[in-house]
Amino acid sequence: MANKNLIDLDAMSKKQLDMLIKKAKKIMENPADYRHACDGKILATLFYEPSTRTQMSFQTAMLKLGGRTIGFDNPLNSSVSKGESLKDTITIVGGYADIIAMRHPVEGSAMAASMYAGVPFINCGDGGHLHPTQTLADLLTISREKGHFDNLTVGFCGDLKFGRTVHSLIEALARYNNVRFVLISPEELKLPSYVKNDVIKAINLEYIQTTDLEKVMPELDVLYMTRVQKERFFNEEDYLRLKDSYILTLDKLENAKPDLSILHPLPRVNEISVAVDKDPRACYFKQVLNGKYMRMALILKLLEVEV
Ligand code: NCD
């Protein structure tokens, strides 16, 4: 069953990842070939936390493959509000759907829930831990913009502590050759040691930590901006003090490489000024569309549908 779930990209080999990226590109080129690939199949999206892109892109992906969707985006409208356990909800939905995509605020909940699903299960974000399908969108974007992953200097800026998309992307990029990480954050929002030690240091990858975005800007091939994760803070005061630590403006991009790729998982709050949207280096809206194709490729893989 393990290979039919996506909880953590760790479980996917580099070869499997590359194949998935290739598949997404193929779907993008010939979407009509996949229009009936999932006829009769049902995807359940269970979102215990707010979402725009992840939930809707999974739903769109399944509809584009000919399948249908069920689910909730507000657990208060489901029996969760009556006290139903995650185990019971997942067991029941596993009887209705052919594949489940879940987002939940508790770290580790995806792994636990997958054990009761009985059908392929996808982690759409478990608290501040991981968000592997956003990483699939990020990887396809980097692949399309840069043509490769090896030898890139990738800057991560903002909330590296709670930003689950950062943790998942670092884990995925660490398997390519000579990738260098530049970790830009306030002291309080530094990358957790379980990512720094277990992923980056464990295989001796080159990295630097800094609080100064402008100083490192000229070195970067990719800049991954992130939102300060308000919902994970214990007190409002800390959030208000840290929320605008980094705001990317056109001025700050003056010394950046001409072929820099700027990514952001979105939603953006204040981290990137709207003026940057017109800069050809801004890739975050393309990244959203890439996510849909990667999710189509993932659904096909997990349901073992060959087209
Ligand atoms: C991210 C998430 O939910 O972690 N959003 C997303 O899925 N694209 C990033 C965020 O909320 O800041």
Short mmCIF file of C-alpha atoms and ligand atoms in Angstrom, two decimals:
data_model
loop_
_atom_site.label_atom_id
_atom_site.label_comp_id
_atom_site.label_asym_id
_atom_site.label_seq_id
_atom_site.Cartn_x
_atom_site.Cartn_y
_atom_site.Cartn_z
CA MET A 1 0.00 0.00 0.00
CA ALA A 2 2.88 2.37 0.83
CA ASN A 3 3.49 3.27 -2.80
CA LYS A 4 -0.17 4.02 -3.36
CA ASN A 5 -0.08 6.83 -0.82
CA LEU A 6 1.68 10.15 -0.89
CA ILE A 7 2.42 11.19 2.69
CA ASP A 8 6.02 12.30 2.35
CA LEU A 9 8.04 12.61 -0.88
CA ASP A 10 10.80 10.74 0.90
CA ALA A 11 9.02 7.54 -0.10
CA MET A 12 9.37 8.38 -3.79
CA SER A 13 12.65 7.71 -5.57
CA LYS A 14 14.30 10.36 -7.72
CA LYS A 15 13.43 8.24 -10.74
CA GLN A 16 9.75 8.09 -9.75
CA LEU A 17 9.71 11.85 -9.22
CA ASP A 18 11.30 12.48 -12.61
CA MET A 19 8.74 10.16 -14.23
CA LEU A 20 5.89 12.06 -12.57
CA ILE A 21 7.25 15.38 -13.84
CA LYS A 22 7.55 13.89 -17.34
CA LYS A 23 3.96 12.63 -17.13
CA ALA A 24 2.66 16.06 -16.07
CA LYS A 25 4.42 17.63 -19.07
CA LYS A 26 2.82 15.04 -21.36
CA ILE A 27 -0.64 15.77 -19.94
CA MET A 28 -0.01 19.49 -20.39
CA GLU A 29 0.84 18.94 -24.08
CA ASN A 30 -2.11 16.62 -24.84
CA PRO A 31 -4.83 17.08 -22.20
CA ALA A 32 -7.51 15.57 -24.46
CA ASP A 33 -5.79 12.17 -24.29
CA TYR A 34 -6.57 12.02 -20.56
CA ARG A 35 -10.19 13.24 -20.62
CA HIS A 36 -11.63 9.82 -19.78
CA ALA A 37 -8.71 8.32 -17.86
CA CYS A 38 -10.61 8.29 -14.56
CA ASP A 39 -14.18 7.77 -15.77
CA GLY A 40 -16.27 6.36 -12.92
CA LYS A 41 -13.67 7.15 -10.23
CA ILE A 42 -14.33 9.35 -7.20
CA LEU A 43 -11.87 11.62 -5.39
CA ALA A 44 -12.75 12.74 -1.85
CA THR A 45 -11.21 16.02 -0.69
CA LEU A 46 -11.33 16.34 3.10
CA PHE A 47 -10.07 19.75 4.17
CA TYR A 48 -9.91 20.36 7.91
CA GLU A 49 -7.98 23.59 7.24
CA PRO A 50 -8.67 26.41 4.74
CA SER A 51 -7.42 26.05 1.17
CA THR A 52 -8.00 27.61 -2.22
CA ARG A 53 -5.42 26.16 -4.60
CA THR A 54 -4.74 22.72 -3.21
CA GLN A 55 -8.35 21.69 -2.83
CA MET A 56 -9.62 23.24 -6.05
CA SER A 57 -6.68 22.04 -8.11
CA PHE A 58 -7.23 18.47 -6.88
CA GLN A 59 -10.91 18.75 -7.74
CA THR A 60 -10.13 20.26 -11.14
CA ALA A 61 -7.50 17.60 -11.78
CA MET A 62 -10.01 14.81 -11.14
CA LEU A 63 -12.72 16.49 -13.25
CA LYS A 64 -10.24 16.94 -16.13
CA LEU A 65 -9.50 13.21 -15.91
CA GLY A 66 -13.19 12.38 -16.23
CA GLY A 67 -13.72 11.47 -12.57
CA ARG A 68 -15.94 13.06 -9.95
CA THR A 69 -15.40 14.54 -6.49
CA ILE A 70 -17.01 14.53 -3.05
CA GLY A 71 -15.86 15.98 0.28
CA PHE A 72 -15.92 18.95 2.64
CA ASP A 73 -13.95 22.13 3.03
CA ASN A 74 -15.34 22.95 6.43
CA PRO A 75 -15.29 20.06 8.91
CA LEU A 76 -17.97 21.87 10.95
CA ASN A 77 -20.45 20.91 8.23
CA SER A 78 -19.57 17.23 8.65
CA SER A 79 -19.92 14.77 11.53
CA VAL A 80 -16.55 16.01 12.79
CA SER A 81 -18.61 18.73 14.51
CA LYS A 82 -20.43 15.97 16.42
CA GLY A 83 -17.15 14.57 17.67
CA GLU A 84 -16.46 11.90 15.06
CA SER A 85 -12.84 10.75 15.16
CA LEU A 86 -10.47 11.07 12.25
CA LYS A 87 -10.21 7.28 12.15
CA ASP A 88 -13.97 6.84 11.74
CA THR A 89 -14.34 9.61 9.15
CA ILE A 90 -11.51 8.22 7.03
CA THR A 91 -12.75 4.62 7.32
CA ILE A 92 -16.17 5.71 6.08
CA VAL A 93 -14.96 7.94 3.27
CA GLY A 94 -12.63 5.14 2.15
CA GLY A 95 -15.82 3.17 1.44
CA TYR A 96 -17.23 5.94 -0.78
CA ALA A 97 -14.21 7.17 -2.70
CA ASP A 98 -11.47 5.59 -4.82
CA ILE A 99 -8.83 8.05 -3.58
CA ILE A 100 -8.66 10.56 -0.70
CA ALA A 101 -6.87 13.91 -0.46
CA MET A 102 -6.76 15.36 3.07
CA ARG A 103 -5.46 18.52 4.75
CA HIS A 104 -5.38 18.54 8.54
CA PRO A 105 -3.86 20.88 11.18
CA VAL A 106 -2.10 18.13 13.16
CA GLU A 107 1.45 17.08 12.26
CA GLY A 108 1.52 13.36 11.51
CA SER A 109 -2.25 13.12 10.94
CA ALA A 110 -1.83 12.19 7.27
CA MET A 111 0.27 9.16 8.10
CA ALA A 112 -2.21 8.07 10.77
CA ALA A 113 -5.27 8.62 8.56
CA SER A 114 -3.75 6.75 5.61
CA MET A 115 -3.74 3.58 7.71
CA TYR A 116 -7.55 3.58 7.83
CA ALA A 117 -8.32 4.72 4.28
CA GLY A 118 -8.18 1.39 2.44
CA VAL A 119 -7.75 3.43 -0.77
CA PRO A 120 -4.86 5.60 -2.01
CA PHE A 121 -4.33 8.58 0.28
CA ILE A 122 -2.71 11.96 -0.37
CA ASN A 123 -1.32 14.35 2.23
CA CYS A 124 -2.38 17.89 1.29
CA GLY A 125 -0.60 19.41 4.30
CA ASP A 126 -0.34 18.15 7.88
CA GLY A 127 0.06 21.14 10.20
CA GLY A 128 3.49 22.75 9.98
CA HIS A 129 5.08 19.47 8.87
CA LEU A 130 4.90 18.65 5.15
CA HIS A 131 3.02 19.53 1.97
CA PRO A 132 4.27 17.12 -0.70
CA THR A 133 1.83 18.01 -3.49
CA GLN A 134 2.80 21.69 -3.33
CA THR A 135 6.35 20.43 -3.79
CA LEU A 136 5.26 18.61 -6.94
CA ALA A 137 3.96 21.94 -8.28
CA ASP A 138 7.24 23.62 -7.25
CA LEU A 139 9.37 20.94 -8.92
CA LEU A 140 7.49 21.12 -12.21
CA THR A 141 7.90 24.90 -12.13
CA ILE A 142 11.65 24.70 -11.53
CA SER A 143 11.99 22.02 -14.17
CA ARG A 144 10.12 24.09 -16.78
CA GLU A 145 11.90 27.34 -15.91
CA LYS A 146 15.43 26.03 -15.43
CA GLY A 147 15.46 22.74 -17.33
CA HIS A 148 17.30 20.96 -14.48
CA PHE A 149 17.66 20.73 -10.70
CA ASP A 150 21.38 20.06 -10.39
CA ASN A 151 23.79 22.89 -9.48
CA LEU A 152 21.06 25.37 -8.50
CA THR A 153 21.32 27.87 -5.64
CA VAL A 154 17.86 28.01 -4.09
CA GLY A 155 16.91 30.71 -1.57
CA PHE A 156 14.04 30.12 0.86
CA CYS A 157 12.77 33.33 2.46
CA GLY A 158 10.29 34.03 5.26
CA ASP A 159 8.76 31.55 7.67
CA LEU A 160 11.06 28.55 7.39
CA LYS A 161 9.97 27.24 10.78
CA PHE A 162 6.26 26.66 10.18
CA GLY A 163 6.27 26.70 6.36
CA ARG A 164 5.49 23.10 5.47
CA THR A 165 6.02 23.76 1.75
CA VAL A 166 9.62 24.73 2.54
CA HIS A 167 10.27 21.51 4.47
CA SER A 168 8.92 19.33 1.67
CA LEU A 169 10.74 21.17 -1.12
CA ILE A 170 14.10 21.05 0.68
CA GLU A 171 13.63 17.33 1.20
CA ALA A 172 12.92 16.82 -2.51
CA LEU A 173 15.71 19.05 -3.86
CA ALA A 174 18.28 17.50 -1.53
CA ARG A 175 18.34 14.40 -3.72
CA TYR A 176 19.71 16.26 -6.76
CA ASN A 177 23.40 17.03 -7.34
CA ASN A 178 25.14 20.06 -5.95
CA VAL A 179 22.02 21.97 -4.91
CA ARG A 180 22.93 24.82 -2.55
CA PHE A 181 20.42 26.19 -0.04
CA VAL A 182 20.30 29.79 1.17
CA LEU A 183 18.01 30.01 4.20
CA ILE A 184 16.75 33.55 4.78
CA SER A 185 14.57 34.15 7.84
CA PRO A 186 14.29 36.03 11.11
CA GLU A 187 16.03 34.25 14.01
CA GLU A 188 12.68 33.09 15.44
CA LEU A 189 11.56 31.52 12.16
CA LYS A 190 14.65 29.50 11.25
CA LEU A 191 14.38 26.07 9.63
CA PRO A 192 13.60 23.39 12.26
CA SER A 193 16.51 21.16 13.17
CA TYR A 194 14.71 18.03 11.96
CA VAL A 195 14.98 19.40 8.43
CA LYS A 196 18.38 21.05 8.82
CA ASN A 197 20.09 18.14 10.52
CA ASP A 198 18.25 15.17 9.08
CA VAL A 199 18.06 16.39 5.50
CA ILE A 200 20.67 19.07 4.77
CA LYS A 201 23.48 18.19 7.15
CA ALA A 202 22.95 14.44 6.92
CA ILE A 203 24.19 14.41 3.35
CA ASN A 204 26.62 17.30 3.69
CA LEU A 205 24.77 19.70 1.44
CA GLU A 206 26.05 23.22 1.22
CA TYR A 207 23.85 25.81 2.94
CA ILE A 208 24.01 29.23 4.54
CA GLN A 209 21.64 30.86 7.02
CA THR A 210 21.13 34.60 6.97
CA THR A 211 18.63 37.30 7.89
CA ASP A 212 19.66 39.52 4.95
CA LEU A 213 17.77 38.88 1.71
CA GLU A 214 19.38 41.70 -0.30
CA LYS A 215 22.90 40.56 0.50
CA VAL A 216 22.36 37.06 -0.93
CA MET A 217 20.06 38.07 -3.81
CA PRO A 218 22.80 38.08 -6.54
CA GLU A 219 23.66 34.41 -5.81
CA LEU A 220 20.18 32.99 -6.28
CA ASP A 221 18.84 30.96 -9.23
CA VAL A 222 15.49 30.38 -7.49
CA LEU A 223 13.91 32.48 -4.74
CA TYR A 224 11.10 30.75 -2.83
CA MET A 225 9.15 33.40 -0.88
CA THR A 226 6.75 32.33 1.88
CA ARG A 227 3.99 33.76 4.03
CA VAL A 228 4.48 34.02 7.79
CA GLN A 229 2.12 31.26 8.99
CA LYS A 230 -0.19 33.23 11.27
CA GLU A 231 -2.27 30.18 12.23
CA ARG A 232 0.72 28.39 13.78
CA PHE A 233 1.67 31.22 16.18
CA PHE A 234 0.92 30.98 19.87
CA ASN A 235 0.58 34.71 20.33
CA GLU A 236 -0.60 37.52 18.09
CA GLU A 237 2.15 39.91 19.23
CA ASP A 238 4.91 37.71 17.81
CA TYR A 239 3.04 37.34 14.54
CA LEU A 240 2.54 41.09 14.19
CA ARG A 241 6.22 41.73 14.89
CA LEU A 242 7.42 39.17 12.32
CA LYS A 243 4.78 39.24 9.60
CA ASP A 244 6.43 41.85 7.38
CA SER A 245 10.02 40.74 7.91
CA TYR A 246 10.53 40.41 4.14
CA ILE A 247 8.70 42.23 1.39
CA LEU A 248 10.04 41.61 -2.10
CA THR A 249 9.93 44.75 -4.24
CA LEU A 250 11.31 45.61 -7.70
CA ASP A 251 14.10 47.63 -6.00
CA LYS A 252 15.28 44.57 -4.11
CA LEU A 253 15.47 42.64 -7.37
CA GLU A 254 17.93 45.10 -8.93
CA ASN A 255 20.94 42.93 -8.14
CA ALA A 256 19.21 39.63 -8.84
CA LYS A 257 20.19 37.40 -11.75
CA PRO A 258 18.26 38.17 -14.95
CA ASP A 259 17.07 34.57 -15.07
CA LEU A 260 16.08 34.29 -11.40
CA SER A 261 12.82 32.34 -10.88
CA ILE A 262 10.62 33.72 -8.10
CA LEU A 263 8.29 31.14 -6.59
CA HIS A 264 5.67 31.39 -3.81
CA PRO A 265 3.20 28.64 -2.85
CA LEU A 266 0.53 31.33 -2.28
CA PRO A 267 -1.55 32.73 -0.67
CA ARG A 268 0.52 35.91 -0.68
CA VAL A 269 -0.22 38.37 2.08
CA ASN A 270 2.45 41.09 1.92
CA GLU A 271 5.63 39.21 1.02
CA ILE A 272 5.74 40.17 -2.65
CA SER A 273 4.70 43.59 -3.86
CA VAL A 274 2.10 43.49 -6.62
CA ALA A 275 4.48 45.42 -8.89
CA VAL A 276 6.72 42.31 -9.04
CA ASP A 277 3.91 40.34 -10.73
CA LYS A 278 4.77 41.92 -14.10
CA ASP A 279 8.46 41.06 -13.85
CA PRO A 280 9.26 38.12 -16.14
CA ARG A 281 11.06 36.47 -13.22
CA ALA A 282 7.76 36.08 -11.29
CA CYS A 283 6.67 32.45 -11.67
CA TYR A 284 4.10 32.08 -8.89
CA PHE A 285 0.99 32.18 -11.03
CA LYS A 286 2.49 29.69 -13.49
CA GLN A 287 3.32 27.55 -10.44
CA VAL A 288 -0.39 27.31 -9.60
CA LEU A 289 -1.23 25.93 -13.06
CA ASN A 290 1.70 23.53 -12.92
CA GLY A 291 0.19 22.20 -9.70
CA LYS A 292 -2.95 21.09 -11.49
CA TYR A 293 -1.00 19.00 -14.01
CA MET A 294 1.19 17.46 -11.34
CA ARG A 295 -1.92 16.50 -9.38
CA MET A 296 -3.42 14.92 -12.52
CA ALA A 297 -0.22 12.90 -12.95
CA LEU A 298 -0.28 11.91 -9.26
CA ILE A 299 -3.90 10.73 -9.35
CA LEU A 300 -3.13 8.56 -12.39
CA LYS A 301 -0.07 7.10 -10.67
CA LEU A 302 -1.81 6.31 -7.39
CA LEU A 303 -4.86 4.83 -9.11
CA GLU A 304 -2.53 2.89 -11.42
CA VAL A 305 -4.26 4.18 -14.53
CA GLU A 306 -2.17 3.79 -17.70
CA VAL A 307 -2.88 6.14 -20.60
C1 NCD B 1 0.52 26.70 1.48
C2 NCD B 1 0.06 25.82 2.63
O1 NCD B 1 -1.13 25.58 2.80
O2 NCD B 1 0.95 25.38 3.34
N1 NCD B 1 -0.52 27.00 0.59
C3 NCD B 1 -0.77 26.16 -0.45
O3 NCD B 1 -1.21 25.04 -0.27
N2 NCD B 1 -0.47 26.59 -1.67
C4 NCD B 1 1.26 27.89 1.90
C5 NCD B 1 0.62 28.84 2.88
O4 NCD B 1 -0.51 28.65 3.31
O5 NCD B 1 1.29 29.82 3.20
#
